[in-house]
PDB file of C-alpha atoms in Angstrom:
ATOM      1  CA  UNK A   1      51.729-123.713 -65.084  1.00  0.00           C
ATOM      2  CA  UNK A   2      55.545-123.146 -64.736  1.00  0.00           C
ATOM      3  CA  UNK A   3      58.284-125.390 -66.456  1.00  0.00           C
ATOM      4  CA  UNK A   4      58.905-127.583 -63.586  1.00  0.00           C
ATOM      5  CA  UNK A   5      55.543-128.476 -62.683  1.00  0.00           C
ATOM      6  CA  UNK A   6      54.782-129.378 -66.593  1.00  0.00           C
ATOM      7  CA  UNK A   7      57.681-131.738 -66.446  1.00  0.00           C
ATOM      8  CA  UNK A   8      56.515-133.259 -63.160  1.00  0.00           C
ATOM      9  CA  UNK A   9      53.097-133.744 -64.527  1.00  0.00           C
ATOM     10  CA  UNK A  10      54.494-135.367 -67.550  1.00  0.00           C
ATOM     11  CA  UNK A  11      56.518-137.662 -65.327  1.00  0.00           C
ATOM     12  CA  UNK A  12      53.516-138.566 -63.346  1.00  0.00           C
ATOM     13  CA  UNK A  13      51.534-139.329 -66.468  1.00  0.00           C
ATOM     14  CA  UNK A  14      54.409-141.694 -67.501  1.00  0.00           C
ATOM     15  CA  UNK A  15      54.271-143.418 -64.117  1.00  0.00           C
ATOM     16  CA  UNK A  16      50.525-143.883 -64.415  1.00  0.00           C
ATOM     17  CA  UNK A  17      50.268-145.043 -67.997  1.00  0.00           C
ATOM     18  CA  UNK A  18      53.152-147.492 -67.532  1.00  0.00           C
ATOM     19  CA  UNK A  19      51.678-149.017 -64.544  1.00  0.00           C
ATOM     20  CA  UNK A  20      48.166-149.394 -66.019  1.00  0.00           C
ATOM     21  CA  UNK A  21      49.697-150.842 -69.255  1.00  0.00           C
ATOM     22  CA  UNK A  22      51.860-153.366 -67.143  1.00  0.00           C
ATOM     23  CA  UNK A  23      48.684-154.342 -65.275  1.00  0.00           C
ATOM     24  CA  UNK A  24      46.809-155.143 -68.385  1.00  0.00           C
ATOM     25  CA  UNK A  25      44.303-152.045 -67.923  1.00  0.00           C
ATOM     26  CA  UNK A  26      45.059-150.822 -71.444  1.00  0.00           C
ATOM     27  CA  UNK A  27      45.382-152.554 -74.702  1.00  0.00           C
ATOM     28  CA  UNK A  28      47.240-155.850 -74.888  1.00  0.00           C
ATOM     29  CA  UNK A  29      50.414-156.520 -77.092  1.00  0.00           C
ATOM     30  CA  UNK A  30      51.801-154.114 -79.599  1.00  0.00           C
ATOM     31  CA  UNK A  31      48.573-152.107 -79.715  1.00  0.00           C
ATOM     32  CA  UNK A  32      49.801-150.646 -76.230  1.00  0.00           C
ATOM     33  CA  UNK A  33      51.923-148.407 -78.135  1.00  0.00           C
ATOM     34  CA  UNK A  34      48.973-146.342 -79.664  1.00  0.00           C
ATOM     35  CA  UNK A  35      47.814-144.951 -76.284  1.00  0.00           C
ATOM     36  CA  UNK A  36      51.393-144.283 -75.350  1.00  0.00           C
ATOM     37  CA  UNK A  37      51.932-142.199 -78.373  1.00  0.00           C
ATOM     38  CA  UNK A  38      48.656-140.381 -77.939  1.00  0.00           C
ATOM     39  CA  UNK A  39      49.463-139.538 -74.333  1.00  0.00           C
ATOM     40  CA  UNK A  40      53.069-138.404 -75.516  1.00  0.00           C
ATOM     41  CA  UNK A  41      51.369-136.230 -78.315  1.00  0.00           C
ATOM     42  CA  UNK A  42      49.058-134.652 -75.902  1.00  0.00           C
ATOM     43  CA  UNK A  43      52.006-133.800 -73.525  1.00  0.00           C
ATOM     44  CA  UNK A  44      53.584-131.891 -76.532  1.00  0.00           C
ATOM     45  CA  UNK A  45      50.364-130.170 -77.610  1.00  0.00           C
ATOM     46  CA  UNK A  46      49.728-129.096 -74.140  1.00  0.00           C
ATOM     47  CA  UNK A  47      52.924-127.167 -73.514  1.00  0.00           C
ATOM     48  CA  UNK A  48      53.898-123.749 -74.711  1.00  0.00           C
ATOM     49  CA  UNK A  49      57.470-124.110 -76.127  1.00  0.00           C
ATOM     50  CA  UNK A  50      59.171-126.639 -78.079  1.00  0.00           C
ATOM     51  CA  UNK A  51      61.994-126.937 -75.834  1.00  0.00           C
ATOM     52  CA  UNK A  52      59.670-127.555 -72.872  1.00  0.00           C
ATOM     53  CA  UNK A  53      57.750-130.300 -75.118  1.00  0.00           C
ATOM     54  CA  UNK A  54      61.124-131.886 -75.624  1.00  0.00           C
ATOM     55  CA  UNK A  55      62.129-132.075 -71.926  1.00  0.00           C
ATOM     56  CA  UNK A  56      58.656-133.157 -70.663  1.00  0.00           C
ATOM     57  CA  UNK A  57      58.382-135.492 -73.549  1.00  0.00           C
ATOM     58  CA  UNK A  58      61.781-136.973 -72.391  1.00  0.00           C
ATOM     59  CA  UNK A  59      60.552-137.306 -68.883  1.00  0.00           C
ATOM     60  CA  UNK A  60      57.423-138.856 -70.043  1.00  0.00           C
ATOM     61  CA  UNK A  61      59.026-141.537 -72.095  1.00  0.00           C
ATOM     62  CA  UNK A  62      61.595-142.525 -69.599  1.00  0.00           C
ATOM     63  CA  UNK A  63      59.202-142.943 -66.616  1.00  0.00           C
ATOM     64  CA  UNK A  64      56.673-144.797 -68.866  1.00  0.00           C
ATOM     65  CA  UNK A  65      59.470-147.153 -69.772  1.00  0.00           C
ATOM     66  CA  UNK A  66      60.599-147.624 -66.374  1.00  0.00           C
ATOM     67  CA  UNK A  67      57.288-147.874 -64.705  1.00  0.00           C
ATOM     68  CA  UNK A  68      56.131-150.535 -67.356  1.00  0.00           C
ATOM     69  CA  UNK A  69      59.219-152.672 -66.971  1.00  0.00           C
ATOM     70  CA  UNK A  70      59.569-152.541 -63.063  1.00  0.00           C
ATOM     71  CA  UNK A  71      55.779-153.164 -62.555  1.00  0.00           C
ATOM     72  CA  UNK A  72      55.963-156.114 -64.900  1.00  0.00           C
ATOM     73  CA  UNK A  73      59.164-157.571 -63.580  1.00  0.00           C
ATOM     74  CA  UNK A  74      58.635-160.975 -62.131  1.00  0.00           C
ATOM     75  CA  UNK A  75      62.137-162.507 -62.046  1.00  0.00           C
ATOM     76  CA  UNK A  76      64.641-163.388 -59.279  1.00  0.00           C
ATOM     77  CA  UNK A  77      67.252-161.319 -57.416  1.00  0.00           C
ATOM     78  CA  UNK A  78      69.813-163.114 -59.493  1.00  0.00           C
ATOM     79  CA  UNK A  79      68.378-161.524 -62.718  1.00  0.00           C
ATOM     80  CA  UNK A  80      68.595-157.955 -61.360  1.00  0.00           C
ATOM     81  CA  UNK A  81      71.907-156.947 -62.866  1.00  0.00           C
ATOM     82  CA  UNK A  82      70.751-157.968 -66.423  1.00  0.00           C
ATOM     83  CA  UNK A  83      67.405-156.344 -65.763  1.00  0.00           C
ATOM     84  CA  UNK A  84      69.070-153.180 -64.658  1.00  0.00           C
ATOM     85  CA  UNK A  85      70.904-153.047 -68.180  1.00  0.00           C
ATOM     86  CA  UNK A  86      67.829-153.742 -69.832  1.00  0.00           C
ATOM     87  CA  UNK A  87      66.250-150.768 -67.856  1.00  0.00           C
ATOM     88  CA  UNK A  88      69.017-148.349 -69.048  1.00  0.00           C
ATOM     89  CA  UNK A  89      68.645-149.488 -72.763  1.00  0.00           C
ATOM     90  CA  UNK A  90      64.786-149.435 -73.013  1.00  0.00           C
ATOM     91  CA  UNK A  91      64.762-146.364 -70.690  1.00  0.00           C
ATOM     92  CA  UNK A  92      66.819-144.701 -73.433  1.00  0.00           C
ATOM     93  CA  UNK A  93      64.305-145.894 -76.055  1.00  0.00           C
ATOM     94  CA  UNK A  94      61.536-144.591 -74.002  1.00  0.00           C
ATOM     95  CA  UNK A  95      63.290-141.110 -73.958  1.00  0.00           C
ATOM     96  CA  UNK A  96      63.377-141.137 -77.800  1.00  0.00           C
ATOM     97  CA  UNK A  97      59.913-142.284 -78.173  1.00  0.00           C
ATOM     98  CA  UNK A  98      58.657-139.526 -75.615  1.00  0.00           C
ATOM     99  CA  UNK A  99      60.528-136.839 -77.472  1.00  0.00           C
ATOM    100  CA  UNK A 100      59.297-138.041 -81.024  1.00  0.00           C
ATOM    101  CA  UNK A 101      55.562-138.390 -79.745  1.00  0.00           C
ATOM    102  CA  UNK A 102      55.611-134.965 -77.924  1.00  0.00           C
ATOM    103  CA  UNK A 103      57.162-133.411 -80.883  1.00  0.00           C
ATOM    104  CA  UNK A 104      54.512-134.572 -82.960  1.00  0.00           C
ATOM    105  CA  UNK A 105      51.728-133.259 -80.569  1.00  0.00           C
ATOM    106  CA  UNK A 106      53.599-129.866 -80.390  1.00  0.00           C
ATOM    107  CA  UNK A 107      53.720-129.657 -84.372  1.00  0.00           C
ATOM    108  CA  UNK A 108      50.215-130.664 -84.740  1.00  0.00           C
ATOM    109  CA  UNK A 109      49.207-127.884 -82.213  1.00  0.00           C
ATOM    110  CA  UNK A 110      51.418-125.342 -84.121  1.00  0.00           C
ATOM    111  CA  UNK A 111      49.748-126.438 -87.468  1.00  0.00           C
ATOM    112  CA  UNK A 112      46.142-126.275 -86.251  1.00  0.00           C
ATOM    113  CA  UNK A 113      46.596-122.998 -84.225  1.00  0.00           C
ATOM    114  CA  UNK A 114      48.381-121.356 -87.289  1.00  0.00           C
ATOM    115  CA  UNK A 115      45.498-121.955 -89.618  1.00  0.00           C
ATOM    116  CA  UNK A 116      43.023-119.803 -87.388  1.00  0.00           C
TER     117      UNK A 116
END
């Protein structure tokens, strides 16, 4: 699998997990962070290079945050400007979370494959 398809697959995973989370198909409340982190770690563990794990993790985290927030938005059109600012801020936090979780997954894979 090439780099672009890996990033696109991670983006699709973020969309699916974010949508499922907003619709209550996964765990409620703060516990939702557990499957988010596991999915991000799987992204990093699957990819072959650390750089690709960072890029795909960032794409995963960003699309996860945006799809979760947009799917769960139930405001009025007047609230869209402030909601857009919230999307930017939490999208950036999603990038950080995606990078951290995919880096953990990549490092765990390196740790376990080095011991064999």
